[in-house]
Amino acid sequence: MKQILLSVFFAFMMAGCAKTLPITPIDAPVVSASDGAAYDAGRDASDADMKSEMPARQQSNKIDVDIKVTDAATASGEIQKLVTDMGGYVKSGTASHVIAYVPADRADRFLDRMGTNIGKLRKIDRQTTDVTDTGNDVAAKLESMIAVRTRYTELLAKTTDVDQIMKIESELQRVNANILALQGQLANIKTQVQYTLFNIDIDDTTIWSGVKTMFKTPAFYIILVPVVGLLML
């Protein structure tokens, strides 16, 4: 029975390419394009759409920033608001550190506004990674897996044997799980290309900030131990 099933399956594989099924859309943030039009990174996409949306060269960008401010908590809130105003989203935010994603074409404008309106930028470290090969590899695997799903779906529609139906449905579950995983990888790569990742360290200039810095310095404890020892004599 297994040999019959495999023979029928491979016959379909050799019969030529059939129209693939639509890809399940991936949830992603909605931002405005540079021309003002709304862009939904998670909209429904056909196979052709997914290919055409990937640029010829795909680069992910990361920027590490140190910013000096007068009040860290206030500055953190202003930075997070600025991220949203620029069409990005905040991954995490505290009084001392913000991790956020800003549309790649607005990254420089975001830096300018932080340096002008919020505080003094002391360090800007840019890192760029080419993800072209990774993106193309995942897209090719996804296209191939969708084709396999189509073959199984067609085979299932023509099969009446209960054992064969159960085996095909089991394979369809496995294939669909792989498709979802590949879709997630491709969506993540697109996010890396469309958004710039910001790691923002926030330092304030208040007296308490200086005290906190002092407590973090090893030299402080080297001096403190002998002093405490003398006081205890």
PDB file of C-alpha atoms in Angstrom:
ATOM      1  CA  MET A   1       0.000   0.000   0.000  1.00  0.00           C
ATOM      2  CA  LYS A   2       2.859   2.391   0.866  1.00  0.00           C
ATOM      3  CA  GLN A   3       4.511   1.735  -2.509  1.00  0.00           C
ATOM      4  CA  ILE A   4       1.244   2.529  -4.311  1.00  0.00           C
ATOM      5  CA  LEU A   5       0.916   5.801  -2.384  1.00  0.00           C
ATOM      6  CA  LEU A   6       4.482   6.886  -3.149  1.00  0.00           C
ATOM      7  CA  SER A   7       4.090   5.968  -6.833  1.00  0.00           C
ATOM      8  CA  VAL A   8       0.945   8.076  -7.168  1.00  0.00           C
ATOM      9  CA  PHE A   9       2.588  10.971  -5.290  1.00  0.00           C
ATOM     10  CA  PHE A  10       5.694  11.052  -7.450  1.00  0.00           C
ATOM     11  CA  ALA A  11       3.520  10.832 -10.548  1.00  0.00           C
ATOM     12  CA  PHE A  12       1.894  14.064  -9.468  1.00  0.00           C
ATOM     13  CA  MET A  13       5.284  15.591  -8.723  1.00  0.00           C
ATOM     14  CA  MET A  14       6.364  14.933 -12.276  1.00  0.00           C
ATOM     15  CA  ALA A  15       3.122  16.138 -13.828  1.00  0.00           C
ATOM     16  CA  GLY A  16       4.150  19.789 -13.805  1.00  0.00           C
ATOM     17  CA  CYS A  17       3.654  22.811 -11.589  1.00  0.00           C
ATOM     18  CA  ALA A  18       0.147  23.602 -10.427  1.00  0.00           C
ATOM     19  CA  LYS A  19      -1.031  26.900  -8.995  1.00  0.00           C
ATOM     20  CA  THR A  20       0.144  27.173  -5.365  1.00  0.00           C
ATOM     21  CA  LEU A  21      -2.147  27.992  -2.477  1.00  0.00           C
ATOM     22  CA  PRO A  22      -2.113  31.475  -0.898  1.00  0.00           C
ATOM     23  CA  ILE A  23       0.281  32.046   1.988  1.00  0.00           C
ATOM     24  CA  THR A  24      -1.192  32.760   5.405  1.00  0.00           C
ATOM     25  CA  PRO A  25      -0.468  36.428   6.250  1.00  0.00           C
ATOM     26  CA  ILE A  26       2.001  37.185   9.072  1.00  0.00           C
ATOM     27  CA  ASP A  27       1.149  39.760  11.757  1.00  0.00           C
ATOM     28  CA  ALA A  28       3.412  42.817  11.561  1.00  0.00           C
ATOM     29  CA  PRO A  29       3.188  46.487  12.475  1.00  0.00           C
ATOM     30  CA  VAL A  30       1.543  48.980  10.129  1.00  0.00           C
ATOM     31  CA  VAL A  31       3.634  52.043   9.266  1.00  0.00           C
ATOM     32  CA  SER A  32       3.365  54.897   6.811  1.00  0.00           C
ATOM     33  CA  ALA A  33       5.510  54.810   3.706  1.00  0.00           C
ATOM     34  CA  SER A  34       7.816  57.712   2.869  1.00  0.00           C
ATOM     35  CA  ASP A  35       5.212  59.019   0.424  1.00  0.00           C
ATOM     36  CA  GLY A  36       2.578  59.069   3.171  1.00  0.00           C
ATOM     37  CA  ALA A  37       0.684  55.983   1.997  1.00  0.00           C
ATOM     38  CA  ALA A  38      -0.209  53.321   4.550  1.00  0.00           C
ATOM     39  CA  TYR A  39       1.888  50.176   4.423  1.00  0.00           C
ATOM     40  CA  ASP A  40       0.868  46.935   6.132  1.00  0.00           C
ATOM     41  CA  ALA A  41       3.805  44.516   6.467  1.00  0.00           C
ATOM     42  CA  GLY A  42       1.358  41.733   7.329  1.00  0.00           C
ATOM     43  CA  ARG A  43      -1.080  42.072   4.444  1.00  0.00           C
ATOM     44  CA  ASP A  44      -2.195  39.066   2.419  1.00  0.00           C
ATOM     45  CA  ALA A  45       0.522  38.114  -0.051  1.00  0.00           C
ATOM     46  CA  SER A  46       0.695  35.740  -2.967  1.00  0.00           C
ATOM     47  CA  ASP A  47       3.898  33.882  -3.840  1.00  0.00           C
ATOM     48  CA  ALA A  48       4.710  36.480  -6.518  1.00  0.00           C
ATOM     49  CA  ASP A  49       4.130  39.323  -4.031  1.00  0.00           C
ATOM     50  CA  MET A  50       6.566  37.823  -1.541  1.00  0.00           C
ATOM     51  CA  LYS A  51       9.253  37.566  -4.205  1.00  0.00           C
ATOM     52  CA  SER A  52       8.741  41.088  -5.547  1.00  0.00           C
ATOM     53  CA  GLU A  53       8.744  42.690  -2.081  1.00  0.00           C
ATOM     54  CA  MET A  54      12.239  41.426  -1.284  1.00  0.00           C
ATOM     55  CA  PRO A  55      14.784  44.003  -2.555  1.00  0.00           C
ATOM     56  CA  ALA A  56      17.742  42.986  -4.716  1.00  0.00           C
ATOM     57  CA  ARG A  57      20.123  43.487  -1.780  1.00  0.00           C
ATOM     58  CA  GLN A  58      18.763  42.994   1.705  1.00  0.00           C
ATOM     59  CA  GLN A  59      20.528  44.642   4.641  1.00  0.00           C
ATOM     60  CA  SER A  60      19.622  44.706   8.308  1.00  0.00           C
ATOM     61  CA  ASN A  61      20.717  47.779  10.263  1.00  0.00           C
ATOM     62  CA  LYS A  62      21.440  48.199  13.962  1.00  0.00           C
ATOM     63  CA  ILE A  63      22.445  51.427  15.705  1.00  0.00           C
ATOM     64  CA  ASP A  64      23.789  51.644  19.274  1.00  0.00           C
ATOM     65  CA  VAL A  65      23.306  55.098  20.796  1.00  0.00           C
ATOM     66  CA  ASP A  66      24.393  56.755  24.046  1.00  0.00           C
ATOM     67  CA  ILE A  67      22.409  59.876  24.924  1.00  0.00           C
ATOM     68  CA  LYS A  68      23.126  62.316  27.774  1.00  0.00           C
ATOM     69  CA  VAL A  69      20.003  63.862  29.331  1.00  0.00           C
ATOM     70  CA  THR A  70      19.022  65.843  32.434  1.00  0.00           C
ATOM     71  CA  ASP A  71      16.262  63.450  33.517  1.00  0.00           C
ATOM     72  CA  ALA A  72      16.463  59.813  32.416  1.00  0.00           C
ATOM     73  CA  ALA A  73      12.853  58.817  33.146  1.00  0.00           C
ATOM     74  CA  THR A  74      11.425  61.798  31.260  1.00  0.00           C
ATOM     75  CA  ALA A  75      13.844  61.306  28.361  1.00  0.00           C
ATOM     76  CA  SER A  76      12.947  57.618  28.083  1.00  0.00           C
ATOM     77  CA  GLY A  77       9.262  58.505  27.715  1.00  0.00           C
ATOM     78  CA  GLU A  78      10.069  61.146  25.095  1.00  0.00           C
ATOM     79  CA  ILE A  79      12.238  58.700  23.140  1.00  0.00           C
ATOM     80  CA  GLN A  80       9.508  56.055  23.154  1.00  0.00           C
ATOM     81  CA  LYS A  81       6.932  58.600  21.986  1.00  0.00           C
ATOM     82  CA  LEU A  82       9.281  59.727  19.224  1.00  0.00           C
ATOM     83  CA  VAL A  83       9.678  56.111  18.080  1.00  0.00           C
ATOM     84  CA  THR A  84       5.900  55.794  17.712  1.00  0.00           C
ATOM     85  CA  ASP A  85       5.604  59.171  15.995  1.00  0.00           C
ATOM     86  CA  MET A  86       8.182  58.027  13.444  1.00  0.00           C
ATOM     87  CA  GLY A  87       6.104  54.933  12.638  1.00  0.00           C
ATOM     88  CA  GLY A  88       8.202  52.496  14.676  1.00  0.00           C
ATOM     89  CA  TYR A  89       7.543  50.407  17.750  1.00  0.00           C
ATOM     90  CA  VAL A  90       9.214  49.896  21.129  1.00  0.00           C
ATOM     91  CA  LYS A  91      10.395  46.409  22.060  1.00  0.00           C
ATOM     92  CA  SER A  92      11.343  47.357  25.633  1.00  0.00           C
ATOM     93  CA  GLY A  93      11.846  50.569  27.546  1.00  0.00           C
ATOM     94  CA  THR A  94      13.169  51.572  30.976  1.00  0.00           C
ATOM     95  CA  ALA A  95      14.567  54.792  32.428  1.00  0.00           C
ATOM     96  CA  SER A  96      18.077  53.767  31.405  1.00  0.00           C
ATOM     97  CA  HIS A  97      17.622  51.747  28.208  1.00  0.00           C
ATOM     98  CA  VAL A  98      15.285  51.625  25.213  1.00  0.00           C
ATOM     99  CA  ILE A  99      15.214  48.997  22.459  1.00  0.00           C
ATOM    100  CA  ALA A 100      13.114  50.070  19.488  1.00  0.00           C
ATOM    101  CA  TYR A 101      12.542  49.553  15.767  1.00  0.00           C
ATOM    102  CA  VAL A 102      12.275  52.576  13.466  1.00  0.00           C
ATOM    103  CA  PRO A 103      11.540  52.437   9.710  1.00  0.00           C
ATOM    104  CA  ALA A 104      14.922  52.265   7.966  1.00  0.00           C
ATOM    105  CA  ASP A 105      14.267  55.312   5.799  1.00  0.00           C
ATOM    106  CA  ARG A 106      13.558  57.404   8.919  1.00  0.00           C
ATOM    107  CA  ALA A 107      16.492  56.275  11.085  1.00  0.00           C
ATOM    108  CA  ASP A 108      18.626  59.385  10.438  1.00  0.00           C
ATOM    109  CA  ARG A 109      15.682  61.702  11.039  1.00  0.00           C
ATOM    110  CA  PHE A 110      14.988  59.859  14.311  1.00  0.00           C
ATOM    111  CA  LEU A 111      18.613  60.414  15.411  1.00  0.00           C
ATOM    112  CA  ASP A 112      18.454  64.103  14.498  1.00  0.00           C
ATOM    113  CA  ARG A 113      15.298  64.645  16.542  1.00  0.00           C
ATOM    114  CA  MET A 114      16.712  62.787  19.547  1.00  0.00           C
ATOM    115  CA  GLY A 115      19.879  64.908  19.466  1.00  0.00           C
ATOM    116  CA  THR A 116      17.960  68.147  18.934  1.00  0.00           C
ATOM    117  CA  ASN A 117      14.939  67.755  21.221  1.00  0.00           C
ATOM    118  CA  ILE A 118      15.819  65.201  23.909  1.00  0.00           C
ATOM    119  CA  GLY A 119      19.523  65.155  24.757  1.00  0.00           C
ATOM    120  CA  LYS A 120      23.110  65.118  23.588  1.00  0.00           C
ATOM    121  CA  LEU A 121      24.159  62.115  21.489  1.00  0.00           C
ATOM    122  CA  ARG A 122      27.572  60.956  22.721  1.00  0.00           C
ATOM    123  CA  LYS A 123      28.029  57.759  20.691  1.00  0.00           C
ATOM    124  CA  ILE A 124      26.493  56.452  17.490  1.00  0.00           C
ATOM    125  CA  ASP A 125      27.669  52.987  16.434  1.00  0.00           C
ATOM    126  CA  ARG A 126      26.175  51.667  13.186  1.00  0.00           C
ATOM    127  CA  GLN A 127      26.222  47.982  12.184  1.00  0.00           C
ATOM    128  CA  THR A 128      25.015  46.629   8.850  1.00  0.00           C
ATOM    129  CA  THR A 129      24.519  42.951   7.974  1.00  0.00           C
ATOM    130  CA  ASP A 130      23.778  41.586   4.511  1.00  0.00           C
ATOM    131  CA  VAL A 131      20.896  39.103   4.777  1.00  0.00           C
ATOM    132  CA  THR A 132      20.383  38.615   1.029  1.00  0.00           C
ATOM    133  CA  ASP A 133      21.500  34.988   0.884  1.00  0.00           C
ATOM    134  CA  THR A 134      19.517  34.057   3.978  1.00  0.00           C
ATOM    135  CA  GLY A 135      16.368  35.720   2.646  1.00  0.00           C
ATOM    136  CA  ASN A 136      16.653  34.118  -0.779  1.00  0.00           C
ATOM    137  CA  ASP A 137      17.288  30.697   0.753  1.00  0.00           C
ATOM    138  CA  VAL A 138      14.236  30.914   3.013  1.00  0.00           C
ATOM    139  CA  ALA A 139      12.057  32.192   0.151  1.00  0.00           C
ATOM    140  CA  ALA A 140      13.154  29.294  -2.080  1.00  0.00           C
ATOM    141  CA  LYS A 141      12.433  26.734   0.651  1.00  0.00           C
ATOM    142  CA  LEU A 142       9.025  28.303   1.248  1.00  0.00           C
ATOM    143  CA  GLU A 143       8.132  28.173  -2.450  1.00  0.00           C
ATOM    144  CA  SER A 144       9.181  24.528  -2.651  1.00  0.00           C
ATOM    145  CA  MET A 145       7.219  23.574   0.467  1.00  0.00           C
ATOM    146  CA  ILE A 146       4.075  25.287  -0.828  1.00  0.00           C
ATOM    147  CA  ALA A 147       4.396  23.302  -4.063  1.00  0.00           C
ATOM    148  CA  VAL A 148       4.599  20.085  -2.025  1.00  0.00           C
ATOM    149  CA  ARG A 149       1.484  21.097  -0.097  1.00  0.00           C
ATOM    150  CA  THR A 150      -0.346  21.648  -3.369  1.00  0.00           C
ATOM    151  CA  ARG A 151       0.605  18.183  -4.600  1.00  0.00           C
ATOM    152  CA  TYR A 152      -0.593  16.571  -1.379  1.00  0.00           C
ATOM    153  CA  THR A 153      -3.865  18.530  -1.522  1.00  0.00           C
ATOM    154  CA  GLU A 154      -4.497  17.379  -5.096  1.00  0.00           C
ATOM    155  CA  LEU A 155      -3.617  13.808  -4.194  1.00  0.00           C
ATOM    156  CA  LEU A 156      -5.942  13.884  -1.188  1.00  0.00           C
ATOM    157  CA  ALA A 157      -8.845  15.029  -3.396  1.00  0.00           C
ATOM    158  CA  LYS A 158      -8.362  11.998  -5.672  1.00  0.00           C
ATOM    159  CA  THR A 159      -7.865   9.376  -2.948  1.00  0.00           C
ATOM    160  CA  THR A 160     -10.681   7.251  -1.511  1.00  0.00           C
ATOM    161  CA  ASP A 161      -8.662   4.709   0.491  1.00  0.00           C
ATOM    162  CA  VAL A 162      -8.943   5.496   4.222  1.00  0.00           C
ATOM    163  CA  ASP A 163      -5.352   4.484   5.068  1.00  0.00           C
ATOM    164  CA  GLN A 164      -3.969   6.624   2.283  1.00  0.00           C
ATOM    165  CA  ILE A 165      -6.123   9.581   3.353  1.00  0.00           C
ATOM    166  CA  MET A 166      -4.797   9.372   6.920  1.00  0.00           C
ATOM    167  CA  LYS A 167      -1.179   9.222   5.720  1.00  0.00           C
ATOM    168  CA  ILE A 168      -1.634  12.151   3.360  1.00  0.00           C
ATOM    169  CA  GLU A 169      -3.324  14.260   6.052  1.00  0.00           C
ATOM    170  CA  SER A 170      -0.445  13.490   8.421  1.00  0.00           C
ATOM    171  CA  GLU A 171       2.042  14.660   5.810  1.00  0.00           C
ATOM    172  CA  LEU A 172      -0.043  17.777   5.175  1.00  0.00           C
ATOM    173  CA  GLN A 173       0.153  18.680   8.869  1.00  0.00           C
ATOM    174  CA  ARG A 174       3.934  18.347   8.805  1.00  0.00           C
ATOM    175  CA  VAL A 175       4.217  20.412   5.611  1.00  0.00           C
ATOM    176  CA  ASN A 176       1.912  23.148   6.948  1.00  0.00           C
ATOM    177  CA  ALA A 177       4.010  23.387  10.126  1.00  0.00           C
ATOM    178  CA  ASN A 178       7.143  23.839   8.009  1.00  0.00           C
ATOM    179  CA  ILE A 179       5.397  26.481   5.901  1.00  0.00           C
ATOM    180  CA  LEU A 180       4.399  28.464   8.988  1.00  0.00           C
ATOM    181  CA  ALA A 181       7.970  28.316  10.334  1.00  0.00           C
ATOM    182  CA  LEU A 182       9.426  29.498   7.011  1.00  0.00           C
ATOM    183  CA  GLN A 183       6.839  32.284   6.768  1.00  0.00           C
ATOM    184  CA  GLY A 184       7.888  33.445  10.220  1.00  0.00           C
ATOM    185  CA  GLN A 185      11.578  33.455   9.213  1.00  0.00           C
ATOM    186  CA  LEU A 186      10.827  35.398   6.039  1.00  0.00           C
ATOM    187  CA  ALA A 187       8.681  37.929   7.911  1.00  0.00           C
ATOM    188  CA  ASN A 188      11.488  38.399  10.450  1.00  0.00           C
ATOM    189  CA  ILE A 189      14.032  39.030   7.677  1.00  0.00           C
ATOM    190  CA  LYS A 190      11.690  41.568   6.064  1.00  0.00           C
ATOM    191  CA  THR A 191      11.322  43.339   9.409  1.00  0.00           C
ATOM    192  CA  GLN A 192      15.127  43.497   9.750  1.00  0.00           C
ATOM    193  CA  VAL A 193      15.339  45.060   6.281  1.00  0.00           C
ATOM    194  CA  GLN A 194      12.434  47.494   6.654  1.00  0.00           C
ATOM    195  CA  TYR A 195      13.300  48.625  10.194  1.00  0.00           C
ATOM    196  CA  THR A 196      16.481  49.805  11.911  1.00  0.00           C
ATOM    197  CA  LEU A 197      17.068  48.360  15.380  1.00  0.00           C
ATOM    198  CA  PHE A 198      18.037  50.972  17.986  1.00  0.00           C
ATOM    199  CA  ASN A 199      19.748  50.141  21.293  1.00  0.00           C
ATOM    200  CA  ILE A 200      19.625  53.382  23.257  1.00  0.00           C
ATOM    201  CA  ASP A 201      21.505  53.869  26.548  1.00  0.00           C
ATOM    202  CA  ILE A 202      20.244  56.840  28.569  1.00  0.00           C
ATOM    203  CA  ASP A 203      22.565  58.649  31.012  1.00  0.00           C
ATOM    204  CA  ASP A 204      21.379  61.602  33.101  1.00  0.00           C
ATOM    205  CA  THR A 205      23.510  64.414  34.540  1.00  0.00           C
ATOM    206  CA  THR A 206      21.896  64.604  37.988  1.00  0.00           C
ATOM    207  CA  ILE A 207      23.793  64.136  41.255  1.00  0.00           C
ATOM    208  CA  TRP A 208      22.084  60.787  41.845  1.00  0.00           C
ATOM    209  CA  SER A 209      23.374  59.616  38.483  1.00  0.00           C
ATOM    210  CA  GLY A 210      26.907  60.412  39.609  1.00  0.00           C
ATOM    211  CA  VAL A 211      26.357  58.520  42.862  1.00  0.00           C
ATOM    212  CA  LYS A 212      25.076  55.461  40.962  1.00  0.00           C
ATOM    213  CA  THR A 213      28.104  55.596  38.678  1.00  0.00           C
ATOM    214  CA  MET A 214      30.416  55.816  41.715  1.00  0.00           C
ATOM    215  CA  PHE A 215      28.879  52.678  43.262  1.00  0.00           C
ATOM    216  CA  LYS A 216      29.468  50.801  40.001  1.00  0.00           C
ATOM    217  CA  THR A 217      33.184  51.685  39.968  1.00  0.00           C
ATOM    218  CA  PRO A 218      35.540  49.004  41.438  1.00  0.00           C
ATOM    219  CA  ALA A 219      37.998  51.709  42.578  1.00  0.00           C
ATOM    220  CA  PHE A 220      35.334  53.019  44.979  1.00  0.00           C
ATOM    221  CA  TYR A 221      35.313  49.739  46.891  1.00  0.00           C
ATOM    222  CA  ILE A 222      39.130  49.519  46.887  1.00  0.00           C
ATOM    223  CA  ILE A 223      39.198  52.842  48.727  1.00  0.00           C
ATOM    224  CA  LEU A 224      36.140  52.072  50.882  1.00  0.00           C
ATOM    225  CA  VAL A 225      37.425  48.818  52.453  1.00  0.00           C
ATOM    226  CA  PRO A 226      40.521  50.354  54.181  1.00  0.00           C
ATOM    227  CA  VAL A 227      38.443  53.306  55.386  1.00  0.00           C
ATOM    228  CA  VAL A 228      35.847  51.006  56.947  1.00  0.00           C
ATOM    229  CA  GLY A 229      38.693  48.985  58.540  1.00  0.00           C
ATOM    230  CA  LEU A 230      40.172  52.101  60.155  1.00  0.00           C
ATOM    231  CA  LEU A 231      36.787  53.164  61.490  1.00  0.00           C
ATOM    232  CA  MET A 232      36.300  49.789  63.135  1.00  0.00           C
ATOM    233  CA  LEU A 233      39.633  49.970  65.056  1.00  0.00           C
TER     234      LEU A 233
END
